[in-house]
PDB file of C-alpha atoms in Angstrom:
ATOM      1  CA  MET A  38     -52.841  18.986 126.299  1.00  0.00           C
ATOM      2  CA  TYR A  39     -50.159  18.087 123.972  1.00  0.00           C
ATOM      3  CA  GLU A  40     -52.240  18.026 120.566  1.00  0.00           C
ATOM      4  CA  ARG A  41     -53.300  21.609 121.792  1.00  0.00           C
ATOM      5  CA  THR A  42     -49.942  23.122 122.351  1.00  0.00           C
ATOM      6  CA  SER A  43     -48.969  21.222 118.551  1.00  0.00           C
ATOM      7  CA  ILE A  44     -51.973  23.056 117.178  1.00  0.00           C
ATOM      8  CA  ARG A  45     -50.728  26.446 119.022  1.00  0.00           C
ATOM      9  CA  TYR A  46     -47.376  26.108 117.073  1.00  0.00           C
ATOM     10  CA  TRP A  47     -48.846  25.083 113.974  1.00  0.00           C
ATOM     11  CA  LEU A  48     -51.098  27.892 114.133  1.00  0.00           C
ATOM     12  CA  LEU A  49     -47.918  30.140 115.017  1.00  0.00           C
ATOM     13  CA  PHE A  50     -46.018  28.906 112.262  1.00  0.00           C
ATOM     14  CA  ILE A  51     -48.620  29.341 109.808  1.00  0.00           C
ATOM     15  CA  ALA A  52     -49.396  33.175 110.777  1.00  0.00           C
ATOM     16  CA  ILE A  53     -45.548  33.195 110.775  1.00  0.00           C
ATOM     17  CA  GLY A  54     -45.483  32.047 107.044  1.00  0.00           C
ATOM     18  CA  ALA A  55     -48.034  33.763 105.794  1.00  0.00           C
ATOM     19  CA  PHE A  56     -46.761  37.412 107.260  1.00  0.00           C
ATOM     20  CA  ALA A  57     -43.688  36.042 105.405  1.00  0.00           C
ATOM     21  CA  VAL A  58     -44.945  35.416 102.187  1.00  0.00           C
ATOM     22  CA  ALA A  59     -46.904  38.494 102.260  1.00  0.00           C
ATOM     23  CA  LEU A  60     -43.959  40.754 103.152  1.00  0.00           C
ATOM     24  CA  ILE A  61     -41.502  38.826 100.370  1.00  0.00           C
ATOM     25  CA  ALA A  62     -44.755  39.738  97.937  1.00  0.00           C
ATOM     26  CA  PHE A  63     -45.136  43.221  98.878  1.00  0.00           C
ATOM     27  CA  CYS A  64     -41.223  43.751  98.802  1.00  0.00           C
ATOM     28  CA  GLY A  65     -41.090  42.136  95.496  1.00  0.00           C
ATOM     29  CA  THR A  66     -44.007  44.314  94.229  1.00  0.00           C
ATOM     30  CA  ASN A  67     -43.091  47.134  95.213  1.00  0.00           C
ATOM     31  CA  PHE A  68     -39.317  46.899  94.125  1.00  0.00           C
ATOM     32  CA  PHE A  69     -40.341  45.614  90.515  1.00  0.00           C
ATOM     33  CA  GLY A  70     -43.209  48.098  90.236  1.00  0.00           C
ATOM     34  CA  THR A  71     -41.396  50.931  90.844  1.00  0.00           C
ATOM     35  CA  ARG A  72     -37.599  49.954  89.343  1.00  0.00           C
ATOM     36  CA  ASP A  73     -38.411  51.289  85.965  1.00  0.00           C
ATOM     37  CA  LEU A  74     -39.253  55.152  87.281  1.00  0.00           C
ATOM     38  CA  ARG A  75     -36.617  55.198  90.308  1.00  0.00           C
ATOM     39  CA  GLU A  76     -33.790  54.207  87.442  1.00  0.00           C
ATOM     40  CA  ILE A  77     -35.394  57.321  85.308  1.00  0.00           C
ATOM     41  CA  ALA A  78     -35.683  59.392  88.344  1.00  0.00           C
ATOM     42  CA  LYS A  79     -31.776  58.576  89.386  1.00  0.00           C
ATOM     43  CA  ALA A  80     -30.616  59.397  85.252  1.00  0.00           C
ATOM     44  CA  PRO A  81     -28.983  62.770  84.794  1.00  0.00           C
ATOM     45  CA  ASN A  82     -31.406  63.308  81.994  1.00  0.00           C
ATOM     46  CA  GLY A  83     -34.403  61.902  84.005  1.00  0.00           C
ATOM     47  CA  GLU A  84     -36.884  65.211  83.290  1.00  0.00           C
ATOM     48  CA  LEU A  85     -36.073  64.675  79.500  1.00  0.00           C
ATOM     49  CA  GLU A  86     -37.271  60.893  80.024  1.00  0.00           C
ATOM     50  CA  TRP A  87     -39.987  62.088  81.834  1.00  0.00           C
ATOM     51  CA  LEU A  88     -41.107  64.646  78.826  1.00  0.00           C
ATOM     52  CA  ARG A  89     -40.714  62.003  76.170  1.00  0.00           C
ATOM     53  CA  ARG A  90     -43.484  59.509  77.805  1.00  0.00           C
ATOM     54  CA  GLU A  91     -45.760  62.191  79.143  1.00  0.00           C
ATOM     55  CA  PHE A  92     -45.878  63.629  75.662  1.00  0.00           C
ATOM     56  CA  HIS A  93     -45.482  60.812  73.533  1.00  0.00           C
ATOM     57  CA  LEU A  94     -42.396  61.696  71.863  1.00  0.00           C
ATOM     58  CA  SER A  95     -40.522  60.052  68.916  1.00  0.00           C
ATOM     59  CA  ASP A  96     -37.268  59.313  69.005  1.00  0.00           C
ATOM     60  CA  THR A  97     -36.736  62.335  66.106  1.00  0.00           C
ATOM     61  CA  GLN A  98     -38.877  64.608  68.320  1.00  0.00           C
ATOM     62  CA  PHE A  99     -37.220  63.755  71.562  1.00  0.00           C
ATOM     63  CA  ALA A 100     -33.744  64.069  70.089  1.00  0.00           C
ATOM     64  CA  LYS A 101     -34.746  67.755  68.672  1.00  0.00           C
ATOM     65  CA  ILE A 102     -35.845  68.606  71.991  1.00  0.00           C
ATOM     66  CA  ALA A 103     -33.061  67.327  73.801  1.00  0.00           C
ATOM     67  CA  THR A 104     -30.892  69.351  71.401  1.00  0.00           C
ATOM     68  CA  LEU A 105     -33.174  72.468  72.386  1.00  0.00           C
ATOM     69  CA  GLN A 106     -32.920  71.685  76.223  1.00  0.00           C
ATOM     70  CA  SER A 107     -28.939  71.538  75.802  1.00  0.00           C
ATOM     71  CA  ALA A 108     -28.917  74.914  74.070  1.00  0.00           C
ATOM     72  CA  TYR A 109     -31.237  76.593  76.718  1.00  0.00           C
ATOM     73  CA  THR A 110     -29.633  75.239  79.580  1.00  0.00           C
ATOM     74  CA  PRO A 111     -26.870  78.143  79.365  1.00  0.00           C
ATOM     75  CA  VAL A 112     -29.245  80.823  78.558  1.00  0.00           C
ATOM     76  CA  CYS A 113     -31.025  79.555  81.807  1.00  0.00           C
ATOM     77  CA  ASP A 114     -28.061  78.982  84.084  1.00  0.00           C
ATOM     78  CA  GLU A 115     -26.820  82.759  82.915  1.00  0.00           C
ATOM     79  CA  MET A 116     -30.606  84.220  83.752  1.00  0.00           C
ATOM     80  CA  CYS A 117     -30.532  82.436  87.096  1.00  0.00           C
ATOM     81  CA  ARG A 118     -26.994  84.278  87.718  1.00  0.00           C
ATOM     82  CA  ARG A 119     -28.444  87.631  86.563  1.00  0.00           C
ATOM     83  CA  ILE A 120     -31.410  87.002  88.680  1.00  0.00           C
ATOM     84  CA  MET A 121     -29.495  86.277  92.040  1.00  0.00           C
ATOM     85  CA  GLU A 122     -26.941  89.484  91.545  1.00  0.00           C
ATOM     86  CA  THR A 123     -30.040  91.559  90.908  1.00  0.00           C
ATOM     87  CA  ASN A 124     -31.976  90.235  93.967  1.00  0.00           C
ATOM     88  CA  SER A 125     -28.701  90.412  96.182  1.00  0.00           C
ATOM     89  CA  LYS A 126     -28.230  93.942  95.014  1.00  0.00           C
ATOM     90  CA  LEU A 127     -31.964  94.986  95.461  1.00  0.00           C
ATOM     91  CA  ASP A 128     -31.879  93.196  98.978  1.00  0.00           C
ATOM     92  CA  ARG A 129     -28.647  94.868 100.014  1.00  0.00           C
ATOM     93  CA  LEU A 130     -29.967  98.479  98.843  1.00  0.00           C
ATOM     94  CA  VAL A 131     -33.434  97.756 100.823  1.00  0.00           C
ATOM     95  CA  SER A 132     -31.302  97.197 104.100  1.00  0.00           C
ATOM     96  CA  GLU A 133     -29.402 100.181 103.642  1.00  0.00           C
ATOM     97  CA  LYS A 134     -31.833 102.825 102.540  1.00  0.00           C
ATOM     98  CA  ARG A 135     -34.452 104.346 104.528  1.00  0.00           C
ATOM     99  CA  GLU A 136     -36.209 105.802 101.591  1.00  0.00           C
ATOM    100  CA  VAL A 137     -36.599 105.314  97.610  1.00  0.00           C
ATOM    101  CA  THR A 138     -33.596 106.487  95.985  1.00  0.00           C
ATOM    102  CA  PRO A 139     -32.508 106.909  92.566  1.00  0.00           C
ATOM    103  CA  GLU A 140     -30.133 103.991  93.137  1.00  0.00           C
ATOM    104  CA  LEU A 141     -32.963 101.818  94.863  1.00  0.00           C
ATOM    105  CA  GLU A 142     -35.391 102.377  91.508  1.00  0.00           C
ATOM    106  CA  ALA A 143     -32.789 101.658  89.348  1.00  0.00           C
ATOM    107  CA  ALA A 144     -32.125  98.210  91.003  1.00  0.00           C
ATOM    108  CA  ILE A 145     -35.744  97.661  91.207  1.00  0.00           C
ATOM    109  CA  ARG A 146     -36.567  98.464  87.255  1.00  0.00           C
ATOM    110  CA  GLU A 147     -33.131  95.661  86.613  1.00  0.00           C
ATOM    111  CA  ALA A 148     -34.958  93.371  88.320  1.00  0.00           C
ATOM    112  CA  GLY A 149     -38.057  93.855  86.665  1.00  0.00           C
ATOM    113  CA  SER A 150     -36.060  93.688  83.309  1.00  0.00           C
ATOM    114  CA  VAL A 151     -34.354  90.633  84.319  1.00  0.00           C
ATOM    115  CA  GLN A 152     -37.859  89.015  84.954  1.00  0.00           C
ATOM    116  CA  GLU A 153     -39.065  90.065  81.833  1.00  0.00           C
ATOM    117  CA  ASP A 154     -36.014  88.375  80.325  1.00  0.00           C
ATOM    118  CA  CYS A 155     -36.520  85.679  81.912  1.00  0.00           C
ATOM    119  CA  HIS A 156     -39.994  85.191  81.203  1.00  0.00           C
ATOM    120  CA  LYS A 157     -38.943  85.732  77.265  1.00  0.00           C
ATOM    121  CA  GLN A 158     -36.422  83.554  77.053  1.00  0.00           C
ATOM    122  CA  MET A 159     -38.478  80.673  79.040  1.00  0.00           C
ATOM    123  CA  LEU A 160     -41.449  81.472  77.010  1.00  0.00           C
ATOM    124  CA  ALA A 161     -39.680  81.269  74.063  1.00  0.00           C
ATOM    125  CA  HIS A 162     -38.105  77.883  74.812  1.00  0.00           C
ATOM    126  CA  ILE A 163     -41.546  76.591  75.786  1.00  0.00           C
ATOM    127  CA  TYR A 164     -42.788  77.260  72.504  1.00  0.00           C
ATOM    128  CA  ARG A 165     -40.064  75.817  70.237  1.00  0.00           C
ATOM    129  CA  VAL A 166     -40.288  72.469  72.314  1.00  0.00           C
ATOM    130  CA  SER A 167     -44.159  72.428  71.912  1.00  0.00           C
ATOM    131  CA  ALA A 168     -43.634  73.013  68.338  1.00  0.00           C
ATOM    132  CA  GLN A 169     -41.936  69.430  67.923  1.00  0.00           C
ATOM    133  CA  MET A 170     -44.353  67.630  69.541  1.00  0.00           C
ATOM    134  CA  ASN A 171     -47.894  66.649  68.365  1.00  0.00           C
ATOM    135  CA  PRO A 172     -50.617  69.090  67.992  1.00  0.00           C
ATOM    136  CA  THR A 173     -52.503  67.396  70.583  1.00  0.00           C
ATOM    137  CA  ASP A 174     -49.397  66.631  72.863  1.00  0.00           C
ATOM    138  CA  GLY A 175     -48.324  70.098  72.173  1.00  0.00           C
ATOM    139  CA  GLN A 176     -51.192  71.736  73.292  1.00  0.00           C
ATOM    140  CA  ASN A 177     -51.188  69.659  76.572  1.00  0.00           C
ATOM    141  CA  TYR A 178     -47.421  70.662  76.875  1.00  0.00           C
ATOM    142  CA  LEU A 179     -48.810  74.452  76.634  1.00  0.00           C
ATOM    143  CA  ARG A 180     -51.090  73.967  79.479  1.00  0.00           C
ATOM    144  CA  LEU A 181     -49.198  72.447  81.750  1.00  0.00           C
ATOM    145  CA  MET A 182     -46.473  74.807  81.233  1.00  0.00           C
ATOM    146  CA  LYS A 183     -48.589  77.479  81.887  1.00  0.00           C
ATOM    147  CA  SER A 184     -49.625  76.666  84.985  1.00  0.00           C
ATOM    148  CA  ARG A 185     -46.793  75.351  86.682  1.00  0.00           C
ATOM    149  CA  VAL A 186     -44.288  77.971  84.855  1.00  0.00           C
ATOM    150  CA  ILE A 187     -46.336  81.133  84.006  1.00  0.00           C
ATOM    151  CA  GLN A 188     -49.048  81.180  86.412  1.00  0.00           C
ATOM    152  CA  PRO A 189     -47.530  79.363  89.201  1.00  0.00           C
ATOM    153  CA  ALA A 190     -49.716  81.053  91.989  1.00  0.00           C
ATOM    154  CA  LEU A 191     -52.425  79.236  90.484  1.00  0.00           C
ATOM    155  CA  SER A 192     -53.146  75.431  91.488  1.00  0.00           C
ATOM    156  CA  SER A 193     -51.741  72.809  88.663  1.00  0.00           C
ATOM    157  CA  ASP A 194     -55.099  72.059  87.141  1.00  0.00           C
ATOM    158  CA  THR A 195     -56.466  75.380  87.154  1.00  0.00           C
ATOM    159  CA  ALA A 196     -55.232  76.346  83.605  1.00  0.00           C
ATOM    160  CA  ILE A 197     -55.751  72.826  82.333  1.00  0.00           C
ATOM    161  CA  ARG A 198     -59.925  73.237  83.892  1.00  0.00           C
ATOM    162  CA  ALA A 199     -60.134  76.637  82.188  1.00  0.00           C
ATOM    163  CA  ALA A 200     -59.058  75.099  79.194  1.00  0.00           C
ATOM    164  CA  THR A 201     -61.556  72.228  79.253  1.00  0.00           C
ATOM    165  CA  GLU A 202     -64.458  74.377  80.575  1.00  0.00           C
TER     166      GLU A 202
ATOM    167  CA  MET B 152     -46.623 -32.791 123.347  1.00  0.00           C
ATOM    168  CA  ALA B 153     -45.718 -32.117 119.908  1.00  0.00           C
ATOM    169  CA  LEU B 154     -42.154 -32.935 118.406  1.00  0.00           C
ATOM    170  CA  ARG B 155     -40.417 -29.811 117.514  1.00  0.00           C
ATOM    171  CA  ARG B 156     -39.200 -30.085 114.016  1.00  0.00           C
ATOM    172  CA  GLY B 157     -35.664 -30.421 114.237  1.00  0.00           C
ATOM    173  CA  ARG B 158     -32.696 -30.824 112.128  1.00  0.00           C
ATOM    174  CA  GLY B 159     -33.619 -34.026 110.403  1.00  0.00           C
ATOM    175  CA  SER B 160     -36.885 -32.496 109.742  1.00  0.00           C
ATOM    176  CA  ASN B 161     -35.398 -29.912 107.377  1.00  0.00           C
ATOM    177  CA  PRO B 162     -35.675 -30.844 103.654  1.00  0.00           C
ATOM    178  CA  ARG B 163     -32.720 -29.239 102.678  1.00  0.00           C
ATOM    179  CA  ARG B 164     -30.467 -31.288 105.157  1.00  0.00           C
ATOM    180  CA  TRP B 165     -32.400 -34.166 103.986  1.00  0.00           C
ATOM    181  CA  GLN B 166     -31.124 -33.855 100.840  1.00  0.00           C
ATOM    182  CA  LYS B 167     -27.937 -32.880 101.658  1.00  0.00           C
ATOM    183  CA  ALA B 168     -27.487 -35.699 104.124  1.00  0.00           C
ATOM    184  CA  LYS B 169     -28.939 -37.875 101.131  1.00  0.00           C
ATOM    185  CA  ALA B 170     -26.361 -36.732  98.953  1.00  0.00           C
ATOM    186  CA  THR B 171     -23.330 -37.362 101.286  1.00  0.00           C
ATOM    187  CA  SER B 172     -24.834 -40.477 102.195  1.00  0.00           C
ATOM    188  CA  ASP B 173     -24.958 -39.502 105.803  1.00  0.00           C
ATOM    189  CA  TRP B 174     -26.844 -42.631 107.177  1.00  0.00           C
ATOM    190  CA  PRO B 175     -26.988 -41.673 110.635  1.00  0.00           C
ATOM    191  CA  ARG B 176     -28.849 -38.243 109.953  1.00  0.00           C
ATOM    192  CA  LEU B 177     -30.783 -39.828 107.258  1.00  0.00           C
ATOM    193  CA  SER B 178     -32.007 -42.294 109.943  1.00  0.00           C
ATOM    194  CA  ILE B 179     -32.660 -39.704 112.538  1.00  0.00           C
ATOM    195  CA  TYR B 180     -34.864 -37.435 109.787  1.00  0.00           C
ATOM    196  CA  CYS B 181     -36.542 -40.539 109.218  1.00  0.00           C
ATOM    197  CA  ILE B 182     -37.786 -41.298 112.873  1.00  0.00           C
ATOM    198  CA  ARG B 183     -38.606 -37.666 113.575  1.00  0.00           C
ATOM    199  CA  ARG B 184     -40.975 -37.594 110.534  1.00  0.00           C
ATOM    200  CA  LEU B 185     -42.540 -40.823 111.787  1.00  0.00           C
ATOM    201  CA  PHE B 186     -43.217 -39.665 115.036  1.00  0.00           C
ATOM    202  CA  GLU B 187     -44.380 -36.327 113.436  1.00  0.00           C
ATOM    203  CA  LYS B 188     -46.873 -38.313 111.228  1.00  0.00           C
ATOM    204  CA  VAL B 189     -48.327 -40.049 114.386  1.00  0.00           C
ATOM    205  CA  GLU B 190     -48.820 -37.382 116.703  1.00  0.00           C
ATOM    206  CA  GLY B 191     -51.110 -35.555 113.934  1.00  0.00           C
ATOM    207  CA  PHE B 192     -52.854 -38.918 113.124  1.00  0.00           C
ATOM    208  CA  LEU B 193     -53.650 -39.273 116.884  1.00  0.00           C
ATOM    209  CA  ARG B 194     -54.511 -35.476 117.515  1.00  0.00           C
ATOM    210  CA  ALA B 195     -57.190 -35.952 114.594  1.00  0.00           C
ATOM    211  CA  ARG B 196     -58.631 -38.809 115.990  1.00  0.00           C
ATOM    212  CA  CYS B 197     -58.995 -37.529 119.704  1.00  0.00           C
ATOM    213  CA  PHE B 198     -61.058 -34.654 118.355  1.00  0.00           C
ATOM    214  CA  THR B 199     -63.125 -36.520 115.735  1.00  0.00           C
ATOM    215  CA  GLU B 200     -63.762 -39.466 116.715  1.00  0.00           C
ATOM    216  CA  ARG B 201     -62.845 -40.826 120.407  1.00  0.00           C
ATOM    217  CA  MET B 202     -64.311 -37.380 121.978  1.00  0.00           C
ATOM    218  CA  ASP B 203     -68.357 -37.947 122.118  1.00  0.00           C
ATOM    219  CA  ASP B 204     -70.741 -35.027 122.332  1.00  0.00           C
ATOM    220  CA  ASP B 205     -70.990 -35.187 126.127  1.00  0.00           C
ATOM    221  CA  GLN B 206     -67.277 -35.410 126.505  1.00  0.00           C
ATOM    222  CA  LEU B 207     -67.139 -32.276 124.467  1.00  0.00           C
ATOM    223  CA  ARG B 208     -69.561 -30.436 126.164  1.00  0.00           C
ATOM    224  CA  GLN B 209     -67.679 -31.186 129.270  1.00  0.00           C
ATOM    225  CA  LYS B 210     -64.605 -29.978 128.010  1.00  0.00           C
ATOM    226  CA  LEU B 211     -66.005 -26.916 126.832  1.00  0.00           C
ATOM    227  CA  ALA B 212     -67.944 -26.223 130.177  1.00  0.00           C
ATOM    228  CA  SER B 213     -64.762 -26.528 131.956  1.00  0.00           C
ATOM    229  CA  TRP B 214     -62.670 -24.580 129.703  1.00  0.00           C
ATOM    230  CA  GLU B 215     -62.021 -20.936 131.845  1.00  0.00           C
ATOM    231  CA  VAL B 216     -60.531 -18.200 129.491  1.00  0.00           C
ATOM    232  CA  ARG B 217     -58.573 -15.984 131.543  1.00  0.00           C
ATOM    233  CA  PRO B 218     -58.097 -12.769 129.722  1.00  0.00           C
ATOM    234  CA  GLU B 219     -55.435 -10.771 130.475  1.00  0.00           C
ATOM    235  CA  ILE B 220     -56.074  -7.205 129.595  1.00  0.00           C
ATOM    236  CA  PRO B 221     -53.222  -4.842 129.560  1.00  0.00           C
ATOM    237  CA  PRO B 222     -53.541  -1.420 132.075  1.00  0.00           C
ATOM    238  CA  ASP B 223     -53.947   0.949 129.111  1.00  0.00           C
ATOM    239  CA  PHE B 224     -56.192  -0.921 126.960  1.00  0.00           C
ATOM    240  CA  GLN B 225     -59.135   1.174 127.828  1.00  0.00           C
ATOM    241  CA  ARG B 226     -57.271   4.577 127.111  1.00  0.00           C
ATOM    242  CA  ASN B 227     -55.706   2.943 123.733  1.00  0.00           C
ATOM    243  CA  VAL B 228     -59.188   2.239 123.196  1.00  0.00           C
ATOM    244  CA  TRP B 229     -60.897   5.598 123.279  1.00  0.00           C
ATOM    245  CA  GLN B 230     -57.276   7.325 121.862  1.00  0.00           C
ATOM    246  CA  LYS B 231     -58.185   4.881 118.663  1.00  0.00           C
ATOM    247  CA  ILE B 232     -62.123   5.734 118.730  1.00  0.00           C
ATOM    248  CA  ALA B 233     -61.110   9.729 119.064  1.00  0.00           C
ATOM    249  CA  VAL B 234     -58.630   9.485 116.010  1.00  0.00           C
ATOM    250  CA  ARG B 235     -61.176   8.063 114.135  1.00  0.00           C
ATOM    251  CA  GLU B 236     -64.214  10.131 114.791  1.00  0.00           C
ATOM    252  CA  PRO B 237     -64.695  13.523 112.897  1.00  0.00           C
ATOM    253  CA  LYS B 238     -63.601  16.887 114.326  1.00  0.00           C
ATOM    254  CA  PRO B 239     -66.049  18.549 116.676  1.00  0.00           C
ATOM    255  CA  LYS B 240     -67.293  21.467 114.710  1.00  0.00           C
ATOM    256  CA  LEU B 241     -66.708  24.861 116.573  1.00  0.00           C
ATOM    257  CA  PRO B 242     -69.632  26.560 118.046  1.00  0.00           C
ATOM    258  CA  LEU B 243     -68.959  29.844 116.377  1.00  0.00           C
ATOM    259  CA  PHE B 244     -69.390  28.769 113.065  1.00  0.00           C
ATOM    260  CA  GLY B 245     -72.669  26.904 113.500  1.00  0.00           C
ATOM    261  CA  ASN B 246     -73.198  23.839 111.169  1.00  0.00           C
ATOM    262  CA  TRP B 247     -70.925  24.966 108.893  1.00  0.00           C
ATOM    263  CA  ASN B 248     -68.479  22.138 107.298  1.00  0.00           C
ATOM    264  CA  ILE B 249     -64.871  23.541 108.318  1.00  0.00           C
ATOM    265  CA  SER B 250     -63.216  20.641 107.398  1.00  0.00           C
ATOM    266  CA  TRP B 251     -60.782  22.483 105.051  1.00  0.00           C
ATOM    267  CA  LEU B 252     -59.440  24.421 108.257  1.00  0.00           C
ATOM    268  CA  ARG B 253     -57.551  21.481 108.749  1.00  0.00           C
ATOM    269  CA  THR B 254     -53.698  22.210 109.209  1.00  0.00           C
ATOM    270  CA  PRO B 255     -52.366  21.618 105.850  1.00  0.00           C
ATOM    271  CA  ALA B 256     -55.347  23.272 103.695  1.00  0.00           C
ATOM    272  CA  LEU B 257     -55.543  26.204 106.277  1.00  0.00           C
ATOM    273  CA  ALA B 258     -51.501  26.708 105.967  1.00  0.00           C
ATOM    274  CA  THR B 259     -52.038  26.447 102.139  1.00  0.00           C
ATOM    275  CA  TYR B 260     -54.975  28.653 102.520  1.00  0.00           C
ATOM    276  CA  ALA B 261     -52.984  31.151 104.653  1.00  0.00           C
ATOM    277  CA  ILE B 262     -49.937  31.390 102.380  1.00  0.00           C
ATOM    278  CA  ILE B 263     -52.403  32.063  99.260  1.00  0.00           C
ATOM    279  CA  LEU B 264     -54.011  34.878 100.893  1.00  0.00           C
ATOM    280  CA  GLY B 265     -50.551  36.438 102.437  1.00  0.00           C
ATOM    281  CA  GLY B 266     -49.055  36.284  98.827  1.00  0.00           C
ATOM    282  CA  LEU B 267     -52.318  37.725  97.530  1.00  0.00           C
ATOM    283  CA  ALA B 268     -52.302  40.388 100.141  1.00  0.00           C
ATOM    284  CA  GLY B 269     -49.014  41.262 100.073  1.00  0.00           C
ATOM    285  CA  THR B 270     -49.085  41.680  96.204  1.00  0.00           C
ATOM    286  CA  GLY B 271     -52.101  43.862  96.554  1.00  0.00           C
ATOM    287  CA  PHE B 272     -50.674  46.197  98.742  1.00  0.00           C
ATOM    288  CA  GLY B 273     -47.622  46.031  96.789  1.00  0.00           C
ATOM    289  CA  LEU B 274     -49.199  47.015  94.086  1.00  0.00           C
ATOM    290  CA  VAL B 275     -51.000  50.277  95.689  1.00  0.00           C
ATOM    291  CA  GLU B 276     -48.072  50.999  97.307  1.00  0.00           C
ATOM    292  CA  SER B 277     -46.080  50.993  93.930  1.00  0.00           C
ATOM    293  CA  SER B 278     -48.492  52.693  92.238  1.00  0.00           C
ATOM    294  CA  LYS B 279     -48.191  55.632  95.096  1.00  0.00           C
ATOM    295  CA  ALA B 280     -44.424  55.735  94.686  1.00  0.00           C
ATOM    296  CA  ASN B 281     -44.612  55.903  91.045  1.00  0.00           C
ATOM    297  CA  SER B 282     -47.134  59.022  91.224  1.00  0.00           C
ATOM    298  CA  ARG B 283     -44.875  60.693  93.329  1.00  0.00           C
ATOM    299  CA  ASN B 284     -41.817  59.808  91.260  1.00  0.00           C
ATOM    300  CA  TRP B 285     -43.958  60.884  88.103  1.00  0.00           C
ATOM    301  CA  LYS B 286     -44.638  64.485  89.920  1.00  0.00           C
ATOM    302  CA  SER B 287     -40.935  65.027  91.127  1.00  0.00           C
ATOM    303  CA  LEU B 288     -39.580  64.207  87.514  1.00  0.00           C
ATOM    304  CA  GLU B 289     -42.130  67.044  86.271  1.00  0.00           C
ATOM    305  CA  ALA B 290     -41.004  69.402  88.856  1.00  0.00           C
ATOM    306  CA  LYS B 291     -37.473  68.586  88.093  1.00  0.00           C
ATOM    307  CA  TYR B 292     -38.298  69.299  84.193  1.00  0.00           C
ATOM    308  CA  VAL B 293     -40.246  72.424  85.360  1.00  0.00           C
ATOM    309  CA  GLN B 294     -36.834  73.557  87.423  1.00  0.00           C
ATOM    310  CA  SER B 295     -34.499  72.979  84.165  1.00  0.00           C
ATOM    311  CA  ILE B 296     -36.399  75.183  82.217  1.00  0.00           C
ATOM    312  CA  ASP B 297     -37.335  77.979  84.843  1.00  0.00           C
ATOM    313  CA  PRO B 298     -34.421  80.200  86.321  1.00  0.00           C
ATOM    314  CA  TYR B 299     -36.728  81.322  89.215  1.00  0.00           C
ATOM    315  CA  GLU B 300     -37.298  77.626  90.050  1.00  0.00           C
ATOM    316  CA  HIS B 301     -33.216  77.266  89.988  1.00  0.00           C
ATOM    317  CA  VAL B 302     -32.853  80.180  92.490  1.00  0.00           C
ATOM    318  CA  ARG B 303     -35.790  78.683  94.742  1.00  0.00           C
ATOM    319  CA  THR B 304     -33.661  75.385  95.326  1.00  0.00           C
ATOM    320  CA  TYR B 305     -30.443  77.641  95.942  1.00  0.00           C
TER     321      TYR B 305
END
């Protein structure tokens, strides 16, 4: 009876110990395995670090692309402001009017013009960035941006699949 | 009755008494030694020469042994047998040798297995988390160049 109880306690201790070791190993592996990317994600320019790793950029290429990115950021912010302005104006007019007035037509044209501008600016930036990369990586970058930015309605691998087929 | 080895028969005390010329003690020591010698002689003679075969047989026949068995003797014997016997095999495992399942070995295997399982699950989970983080970084980059993504996140 005493021996059986002792064995039961032993088995319980073994199970608890094994579970504790498993938990420590799991947490340790998970912590150290994700530390690198967690730090990149927290960093202010994490997206550029992603770009560097995804498209195998050298330090020179990275520096040039970082410069391009910092030059493009105010342009992007300005376009963002214009989009919000035209969208709110269009929204107000659509809510106020009961028919398509010349004012509403002008607002629609302006929204379209802003969208066109945005696409042009964005595409120009994408081409400038891809020009800094190695040819293969540049091609891959264009494919990815095409699927994510230019054809957002399509699934992310559609453009890549189309290109490879 | 055997003479007890007293103070006088101790060789160290003999040396000490001799060195200090303690004659009374020396004489007591000599007398005791003499008695011991005589007793040893008599015993040897009794068992070898003075007792013939018939007497010895009679003595042996009349010799009665009354063993005193402690009350828990049987239990102790069985306990010792149980300790030395190999552990019975579990019927679940048939005739397999499961001696490696003894407690210290089992603890070692369990801890090693736990460590391996934890590391394996940790690697799988960290890989998934890295994949998620990678996708979120990609989305962050797209957001940084696409003003429409900017507007959507407002």
